[in-house]
PDB file of C-alpha atoms in Angstrom:
ATOM      1  CA  MET A1266       0.037 -47.969  68.736  1.00 49.00           C
ATOM      2  CA  LEU A1267       0.062 -44.485  70.027  1.00 42.00           C
ATOM      3  CA  ARG A1268       3.781 -43.972  69.376  1.00 50.00           C
ATOM      4  CA  GLN A1269       3.275 -45.401  65.755  1.00 50.00           C
ATOM      5  CA  ASN A1270       0.653 -42.885  64.937  1.00 52.00           C
ATOM      6  CA  ARG A1271       2.617 -39.987  66.388  1.00 51.00           C
ATOM      7  CA  TYR A1272       5.604 -41.195  64.296  1.00 46.00           C
ATOM      8  CA  GLU A1273       3.321 -41.324  61.169  1.00 54.00           C
ATOM      9  CA  TRP A1274       1.839 -37.816  61.857  1.00 47.00           C
ATOM     10  CA  HIS A1275       5.295 -36.438  62.451  1.00 49.00           C
ATOM     11  CA  LYS A1276       6.426 -37.913  59.053  1.00 51.00           C
ATOM     12  CA  GLN A1277       3.469 -36.630  57.160  1.00 52.00           C
ATOM     13  CA  ALA A1278       3.942 -33.039  58.782  1.00 46.00           C
ATOM     14  CA  VAL A1279       7.665 -33.073  57.627  1.00 45.00           C
ATOM     15  CA  VAL A1280       6.794 -34.037  54.065  1.00 45.00           C
ATOM     16  CA  LEU A1281       3.902 -31.517  54.025  1.00 46.00           C
ATOM     17  CA  ALA A1282       6.440 -28.688  55.177  1.00 47.00           C
ATOM     18  CA  ALA A1283       8.870 -29.764  52.585  1.00 45.00           C
ATOM     19  CA  LEU A1284       6.078 -29.528  49.824  1.00 45.00           C
ATOM     20  CA  VAL A1285       5.206 -26.210  51.000  1.00 45.00           C
ATOM     21  CA  ALA A1286       8.841 -25.011  51.038  1.00 46.00           C
ATOM     22  CA  ILE A1287       9.391 -26.345  47.568  1.00 47.00           C
ATOM     23  CA  SER A1288       6.152 -24.587  46.255  1.00 49.00           C
ATOM     24  CA  ALA A1289       7.051 -21.328  48.071  1.00 46.00           C
ATOM     25  CA  ALA A1290      10.540 -21.546  46.371  1.00 43.00           C
ATOM     26  CA  HIS A1291       8.740 -22.085  42.945  1.00 48.00           C
ATOM     27  CA  SER A1292       6.497 -19.081  43.634  1.00 47.00           C
ATOM     28  CA  VAL A1293       9.325 -16.792  44.579  1.00 45.00           C
ATOM     29  CA  GLY A1294      11.199 -17.803  41.544  1.00 46.00           C
ATOM     30  CA  ALA A1295       8.253 -17.193  39.254  1.00 45.00           C
ATOM     31  CA  GLN A1296       7.636 -13.772  40.868  1.00 53.00           C
ATOM     32  CA  GLN A1297      11.242 -12.764  40.103  1.00 70.00           C
ATOM     33  CA  ARG A1298      10.442 -12.900  36.242  1.00 77.00           C
ATOM     34  CA  THR A1299       9.234  -9.781  34.556  1.00 83.00           C
ATOM     35  CA  VAL A1300       7.134 -10.082  31.271  1.00 87.00           C
ATOM     36  CA  LEU A1301       7.026  -7.569  28.379  1.00 88.00           C
ATOM     37  CA  ARG A1302       4.267  -7.781  25.926  1.00 91.00           C
ATOM     38  CA  ALA A1303       3.990  -5.274  23.058  1.00 91.00           C
ATOM     39  CA  THR A1304       2.494  -4.758  19.803  1.00 93.00           C
ATOM     40  CA  VAL A1305       4.717  -3.056  17.006  1.00 93.00           C
ATOM     41  CA  VAL A1306       2.619  -0.699  14.647  1.00 92.00           C
ATOM     42  CA  ASP A1307       3.536   1.890  11.875  1.00 90.00           C
ATOM     43  CA  SER A1308       2.508   5.450  11.884  1.00 86.00           C
ATOM     44  CA  LEU A1309      -1.070   4.722  10.848  1.00 87.00           C
ATOM     45  CA  ALA A1310      -1.505   2.225  13.516  1.00 90.00           C
ATOM     46  CA  ARG A1311      -1.243  -0.864  11.326  1.00 91.00           C
ATOM     47  CA  PRO A1312       0.373  -3.842  12.838  1.00 93.00           C
ATOM     48  CA  ILE A1313       3.838  -4.845  11.425  1.00 92.00           C
ATOM     49  CA  ALA A1314       4.435  -8.666  11.105  1.00 93.00           C
ATOM     50  CA  GLU A1315       8.119 -10.228  11.174  1.00 91.00           C
ATOM     51  CA  ALA A1316       9.733  -7.314  12.908  1.00 92.00           C
ATOM     52  CA  THR A1317      12.836  -8.235  14.767  1.00 90.00           C
ATOM     53  CA  VAL A1318      13.080  -7.244  18.578  1.00 90.00           C
ATOM     54  CA  ARG A1319      16.250  -7.485  20.319  1.00 88.00           C
ATOM     55  CA  ALA A1320      17.219  -6.625  23.764  1.00 83.00           C
ATOM     56  CA  SER A1321      20.389  -4.612  23.363  1.00 69.00           C
ATOM     57  CA  SER A1322      21.874  -5.716  26.802  1.00 64.00           C
ATOM     58  CA  LEU A1323      20.772  -9.423  26.569  1.00 66.00           C
ATOM     59  CA  VAL A1324      21.263 -12.297  24.133  1.00 65.00           C
ATOM     60  CA  MET A1325      17.470 -12.406  23.546  1.00 68.00           C
ATOM     61  CA  SER A1326      15.325 -11.616  20.629  1.00 83.00           C
ATOM     62  CA  ALA A1327      11.822 -12.060  19.385  1.00 90.00           C
ATOM     63  CA  VAL A1328       9.873 -11.696  16.042  1.00 91.00           C
ATOM     64  CA  THR A1329       6.485 -10.240  15.846  1.00 93.00           C
ATOM     65  CA  ASP A1330       3.475 -12.303  14.761  1.00 93.00           C
ATOM     66  CA  SER A1331       1.047 -11.566  12.039  1.00 91.00           C
ATOM     67  CA  ALA A1332      -0.849  -9.146  14.477  1.00 93.00           C
ATOM     68  CA  GLY A1333       2.444  -7.366  15.249  1.00 93.00           C
ATOM     69  CA  ARG A1334       2.610  -8.898  18.877  1.00 94.00           C
ATOM     70  CA  PHE A1335       5.621 -10.296  20.724  1.00 92.00           C
ATOM     71  CA  SER A1336       6.528 -11.121  24.498  1.00 90.00           C
ATOM     72  CA  LEU A1337       9.680 -11.450  26.494  1.00 87.00           C
ATOM     73  CA  SER A1338      10.273 -12.967  29.722  1.00 85.00           C
ATOM     74  CA  LEU A1339      13.145 -11.297  31.641  1.00 81.00           C
ATOM     75  CA  GLU A1340      15.016 -11.188  34.785  1.00 80.00           C
ATOM     76  CA  PRO A1341      13.794  -8.385  37.082  1.00 79.00           C
ATOM     77  CA  ARG A1342      14.793  -5.020  36.118  1.00 77.00           C
ATOM     78  CA  ASP A1343      13.398  -1.277  36.109  1.00 78.00           C
ATOM     79  CA  ARG A1344      14.283  -0.548  32.388  1.00 82.00           C
ATOM     80  CA  LEU A1345      15.111  -2.157  29.098  1.00 82.00           C
ATOM     81  CA  SER A1346      16.297  -0.879  25.760  1.00 86.00           C
ATOM     82  CA  LEU A1347      14.856  -2.783  22.726  1.00 88.00           C
ATOM     83  CA  ILE A1348      16.262  -2.459  19.140  1.00 89.00           C
ATOM     84  CA  ILE A1349      13.130  -2.882  16.626  1.00 91.00           C
ATOM     85  CA  ALA A1350      14.214  -3.674  12.919  1.00 89.00           C
ATOM     86  CA  LYS A1351      12.118  -4.378   9.857  1.00 90.00           C
ATOM     87  CA  VAL A1352      13.045  -4.147   6.190  1.00 87.00           C
ATOM     88  CA  GLY A1353      11.680  -0.930   4.695  1.00 87.00           C
ATOM     89  CA  PHE A1354      11.418   0.752   8.169  1.00 89.00           C
ATOM     90  CA  GLU A1355      13.729   2.756  10.157  1.00 86.00           C
ATOM     91  CA  SER A1356      15.596   0.794  12.845  1.00 85.00           C
ATOM     92  CA  ASP A1357      14.595   2.275  16.244  1.00 86.00           C
ATOM     93  CA  THR A1358      15.671   1.921  19.904  1.00 88.00           C
ATOM     94  CA  VAL A1359      13.020   1.978  22.352  1.00 87.00           C
ATOM     95  CA  HIS A1360      13.352   2.334  26.114  1.00 87.00           C
ATOM     96  CA  VAL A1361      10.583   0.552  28.132  1.00 86.00           C
ATOM     97  CA  GLY A1362      10.334   1.092  31.983  1.00 84.00           C
ATOM     98  CA  PHE A1363       9.002  -1.317  34.339  1.00 83.00           C
ATOM     99  CA  ALA A1364       9.159   0.809  37.566  1.00 79.00           C
ATOM    100  CA  GLY A1365       8.629  -2.284  39.814  1.00 77.00           C
ATOM    101  CA  ARG A1366       5.865  -3.777  37.596  1.00 81.00           C
ATOM    102  CA  MET A1367       5.900  -7.594  36.827  1.00 83.00           C
ATOM    103  CA  LEU A1368       4.071  -7.013  33.505  1.00 85.00           C
ATOM    104  CA  VAL A1369       4.247  -4.398  30.868  1.00 86.00           C
ATOM    105  CA  ASP A1370       1.978  -4.171  27.950  1.00 88.00           C
ATOM    106  CA  THR A1371       2.515  -1.572  25.421  1.00 90.00           C
ATOM    107  CA  THR A1372       2.537  -0.395  21.983  1.00 91.00           C
ATOM    108  CA  ILE A1373       5.745   0.390  19.748  1.00 90.00           C
ATOM    109  CA  VAL A1374       5.707   2.555  16.821  1.00 91.00           C
ATOM    110  CA  ILE A1375       8.246   2.623  14.233  1.00 89.00           C
ATOM    111  CA  HIS A1376       8.333   4.656  10.924  1.00 88.00           C
ATOM    112  CA  GLN A1377       8.906   3.741   7.098  1.00 85.00           C
ATOM    113  CA  SER A1378      12.212   4.457   5.740  1.00 82.00           C
ATOM    114  CA  ALA A1379      12.192   7.297   3.217  1.00 75.00           C
ATOM    115  CA  VAL A1380      12.981   5.971  -0.291  1.00 70.00           C
ATOM    116  CA  VAL A1381      15.090   8.020  -2.551  1.00 71.00           C
ATOM    117  CA  LEU A1382      14.040   7.593  -6.179  1.00 71.00           C
ATOM    118  CA  SER A1383      16.153   8.327  -9.157  1.00 73.00           C
ATOM    119  CA  THR A1384      15.320  11.438 -11.208  1.00 77.00           C
ATOM    120  CA  VAL A1385      12.281  10.780 -13.448  1.00 70.00           C
ATOM    121  CA  ARG A1386      11.529  12.888 -16.391  1.00 72.00           C
ATOM    122  CA  VAL A1387       7.980  12.965 -17.310  1.00 61.00           C
ATOM    123  CA  GLU A1388       7.081  14.388 -20.851  1.00 65.00           C
ATOM    124  CA  SER A1389       3.673  15.034 -22.013  1.00 66.00           C
ATOM    125  CA  THR A1390       2.505  14.286 -25.467  1.00 74.00           C
ATOM    126  CA  VAL A1391      -0.202  16.810 -25.235  1.00 79.00           C
ATOM    127  CA  PRO A1392       0.794  20.116 -26.851  1.00 78.00           C
ATOM    128  CA  ALA A1393       1.191  23.031 -24.465  1.00 78.00           C
ATOM    129  CA  ARG A1394      -1.967  24.907 -25.835  1.00 76.00           C
ATOM    130  CA  TYR A1395      -4.184  22.035 -25.165  1.00 78.00           C
ATOM    131  CA  ARG A1396      -2.743  20.650 -21.819  1.00 80.00           C
ATOM    132  CA  GLY A1397      -5.266  20.984 -18.858  1.00 80.00           C
ATOM    133  CA  ILE A1398      -8.339  21.014 -21.052  1.00 80.00           C
ATOM    134  CA  ALA A1399     -10.180  17.725 -20.493  1.00 79.00           C
ATOM    135  CA  ARG A1400     -11.585  16.981 -23.947  1.00 75.00           C
ATOM    136  CA  TYR A1401      -8.165  17.425 -25.602  1.00 80.00           C
ATOM    137  CA  GLU A1402      -6.388  15.423 -22.880  1.00 82.00           C
ATOM    138  CA  ASP A1403      -8.765  12.675 -23.500  1.00 81.00           C
ATOM    139  CA  PHE A1404      -8.155  12.769 -27.346  1.00 80.00           C
ATOM    140  CA  TYR A1405      -4.386  12.204 -26.883  1.00 82.00           C
ATOM    141  CA  GLN A1406      -4.801   9.729 -24.349  1.00 83.00           C
ATOM    142  CA  ARG A1407      -7.001   7.603 -26.579  1.00 82.00           C
ATOM    143  CA  ARG A1408      -4.593   8.155 -29.399  1.00 82.00           C
ATOM    144  CA  ARG A1409      -1.578   7.192 -27.262  1.00 82.00           C
ATOM    145  CA  MET A1410      -3.261   3.946 -26.164  1.00 82.00           C
ATOM    146  CA  ALA A1411      -3.555   2.748 -29.727  1.00 76.00           C
ATOM    147  CA  VAL A1412      -6.686   0.981 -29.179  1.00 72.00           C
ATOM    148  CA  GLY A1413      -7.969   1.557 -32.919  1.00 74.00           C
ATOM    149  CA  GLY A1414      -9.155   4.236 -34.881  1.00 78.00           C
ATOM    150  CA  SER A1415      -7.226   7.176 -36.739  1.00 82.00           C
ATOM    151  CA  PHE A1416      -6.614  10.580 -34.840  1.00 83.00           C
ATOM    152  CA  PHE A1417      -5.708  13.846 -36.310  1.00 83.00           C
ATOM    153  CA  ASP A1418      -4.933  16.778 -34.398  1.00 81.00           C
ATOM    154  CA  ARG A1419      -5.132  20.560 -35.664  1.00 79.00           C
ATOM    155  CA  ALA A1420      -1.347  20.585 -36.544  1.00 82.00           C
ATOM    156  CA  GLN A1421      -1.844  17.472 -38.703  1.00 83.00           C
ATOM    157  CA  LEU A1422      -4.911  18.875 -40.360  1.00 81.00           C
ATOM    158  CA  ASP A1423      -3.092  22.008 -41.183  1.00 84.00           C
ATOM    159  CA  LYS A1424      -0.130  20.105 -42.550  1.00 86.00           C
ATOM    160  CA  MET A1425      -2.124  17.853 -44.726  1.00 84.00           C
ATOM    161  CA  GLY A1426      -3.967  20.941 -46.160  1.00 81.00           C
ATOM    162  CA  SER A1427      -7.687  19.742 -45.543  1.00 80.00           C
ATOM    163  CA  MET A1428      -9.869  17.157 -43.777  1.00 79.00           C
ATOM    164  CA  MET A1429     -10.326  15.592 -47.196  1.00 84.00           C
ATOM    165  CA  HIS A1430      -6.799  14.721 -47.542  1.00 86.00           C
ATOM    166  CA  ALA A1431      -6.647  13.501 -43.873  1.00 85.00           C
ATOM    167  CA  LEU A1432      -9.672  11.178 -44.195  1.00 85.00           C
ATOM    168  CA  ASN A1433      -8.281   9.760 -47.564  1.00 88.00           C
ATOM    169  CA  THR A1434      -5.231   8.399 -45.450  1.00 88.00           C
ATOM    170  CA  VAL A1435      -7.681   6.197 -43.441  1.00 87.00           C
ATOM    171  CA  PRO A1436      -8.175   2.662 -45.025  1.00 86.00           C
ATOM    172  CA  GLY A1437     -11.721   2.155 -46.159  1.00 87.00           C
ATOM    173  CA  VAL A1438     -12.580   5.779 -46.481  1.00 87.00           C
ATOM    174  CA  ARG A1439     -13.139   7.675 -49.733  1.00 88.00           C
ATOM    175  CA  ALA A1440     -13.497  11.397 -49.142  1.00 85.00           C
ATOM    176  CA  THR A1441     -14.435  14.229 -51.464  1.00 86.00           C
ATOM    177  CA  GLU A1442     -14.817  17.932 -51.068  1.00 82.00           C
ATOM    178  CA  PHE A1443     -17.053  20.603 -52.847  1.00 80.00           C
ATOM    179  CA  ASN A1444     -17.290  24.188 -51.887  1.00 78.00           C
ATOM    180  CA  GLY A1445     -15.798  23.566 -48.623  1.00 73.00           C
ATOM    181  CA  ARG A1446     -17.877  20.685 -47.609  1.00 78.00           C
ATOM    182  CA  VAL A1447     -16.509  17.115 -47.013  1.00 80.00           C
ATOM    183  CA  GLY A1448     -18.350  14.086 -48.303  1.00 81.00           C
ATOM    184  CA  ALA A1449     -17.039  10.577 -47.463  1.00 82.00           C
ATOM    185  CA  ARG A1450     -17.951   7.021 -48.196  1.00 84.00           C
ATOM    186  CA  PHE A1451     -17.030   4.282 -45.701  1.00 84.00           C
ATOM    187  CA  ALA A1452     -16.300   0.631 -46.930  1.00 85.00           C
ATOM    188  CA  ARG A1453     -17.529  -0.623 -43.678  1.00 80.00           C
ATOM    189  CA  CYS A1454     -20.634   1.507 -43.376  1.00 79.00           C
ATOM    190  CA  PRO A1455     -22.453   1.774 -46.788  1.00 77.00           C
ATOM    191  CA  SER A1456     -25.494   3.624 -45.372  1.00 77.00           C
ATOM    192  CA  GLY A1457     -23.041   6.536 -44.749  1.00 71.00           C
ATOM    193  CA  LYS A1458     -24.894   7.289 -41.337  1.00 76.00           C
ATOM    194  CA  ILE A1459     -22.051   7.903 -38.910  1.00 77.00           C
ATOM    195  CA  ALA A1460     -21.683   9.601 -35.422  1.00 80.00           C
ATOM    196  CA  VAL A1461     -20.084  13.021 -35.572  1.00 79.00           C
ATOM    197  CA  ILE A1462     -18.309  14.169 -32.250  1.00 78.00           C
ATOM    198  CA  ILE A1463     -16.438  17.355 -32.142  1.00 75.00           C
ATOM    199  CA  ASP A1464     -14.342  18.452 -29.239  1.00 70.00           C
ATOM    200  CA  GLY A1465     -16.075  15.765 -27.160  1.00 71.00           C
ATOM    201  CA  LEU A1466     -19.521  16.863 -27.909  1.00 80.00           C
ATOM    202  CA  TYR A1467     -21.697  14.310 -29.822  1.00 85.00           C
ATOM    203  CA  LEU A1468     -23.852  16.113 -32.634  1.00 85.00           C
ATOM    204  CA  PRO A1469     -26.625  13.717 -33.674  1.00 84.00           C
ATOM    205  CA  GLY A1470     -28.114  15.899 -36.420  1.00 81.00           C
ATOM    206  CA  MET A1471     -24.840  16.277 -38.222  1.00 80.00           C
ATOM    207  CA  GLY A1472     -23.202  14.404 -41.042  1.00 75.00           C
ATOM    208  CA  MET A1473     -19.968  14.629 -42.932  1.00 72.00           C
ATOM    209  CA  GLY A1474     -21.328  17.226 -45.236  1.00 71.00           C
ATOM    210  CA  ASP A1475     -21.941  19.608 -42.477  1.00 75.00           C
ATOM    211  CA  ILE A1476     -18.264  19.725 -41.270  1.00 71.00           C
ATOM    212  CA  ARG A1477     -16.190  22.586 -42.695  1.00 67.00           C
ATOM    213  CA  SER A1478     -12.560  21.706 -43.684  1.00 57.00           C
ATOM    214  CA  ASN A1479     -11.501  24.495 -41.410  1.00 60.00           C
TER     215      ASN A1479
END
């Protein structure tokens, strides 16, 4: 009975030693791996998703998630070169140093590519004499949008000869002029009560008869 107990104890000890050895081997193997975790951002610190990360010396790559993060599990090394690529950004090679550390957590910044645009010629419809003056700029902007109404600038009025002739080109308006004063009837406004706005300034007490042709 004593010999059998000693045999059982010896067998259990051997099994235990084997398990400890296996566990130690796994631990050593796990410690031999190094881990790189990083976040890829742009120059404004905004995370960049779906950027490709490739180790230049290894057949290994990763893609950043929606938060710009990625991780790589590597064999022990002191330094690693990574190629970061993303459409619309300049490809960049980043060197990461481990210096004996098993884990590196860092941030990588890449910059947007400069976009070369074709030559664009911008022409203003505002006459030079009126450019930069807000009330005139607004007039030409509303006329260009063509959302309704009739618009006459100074050059057009001079060409037509008088405000009366200009108003008579507007559908529904019948204008007359007497002693330099213009009177008008509006088909859609029988009362003749209209709003007069000159150079962006609303003049509530003025009617068509108060506006001089010049």
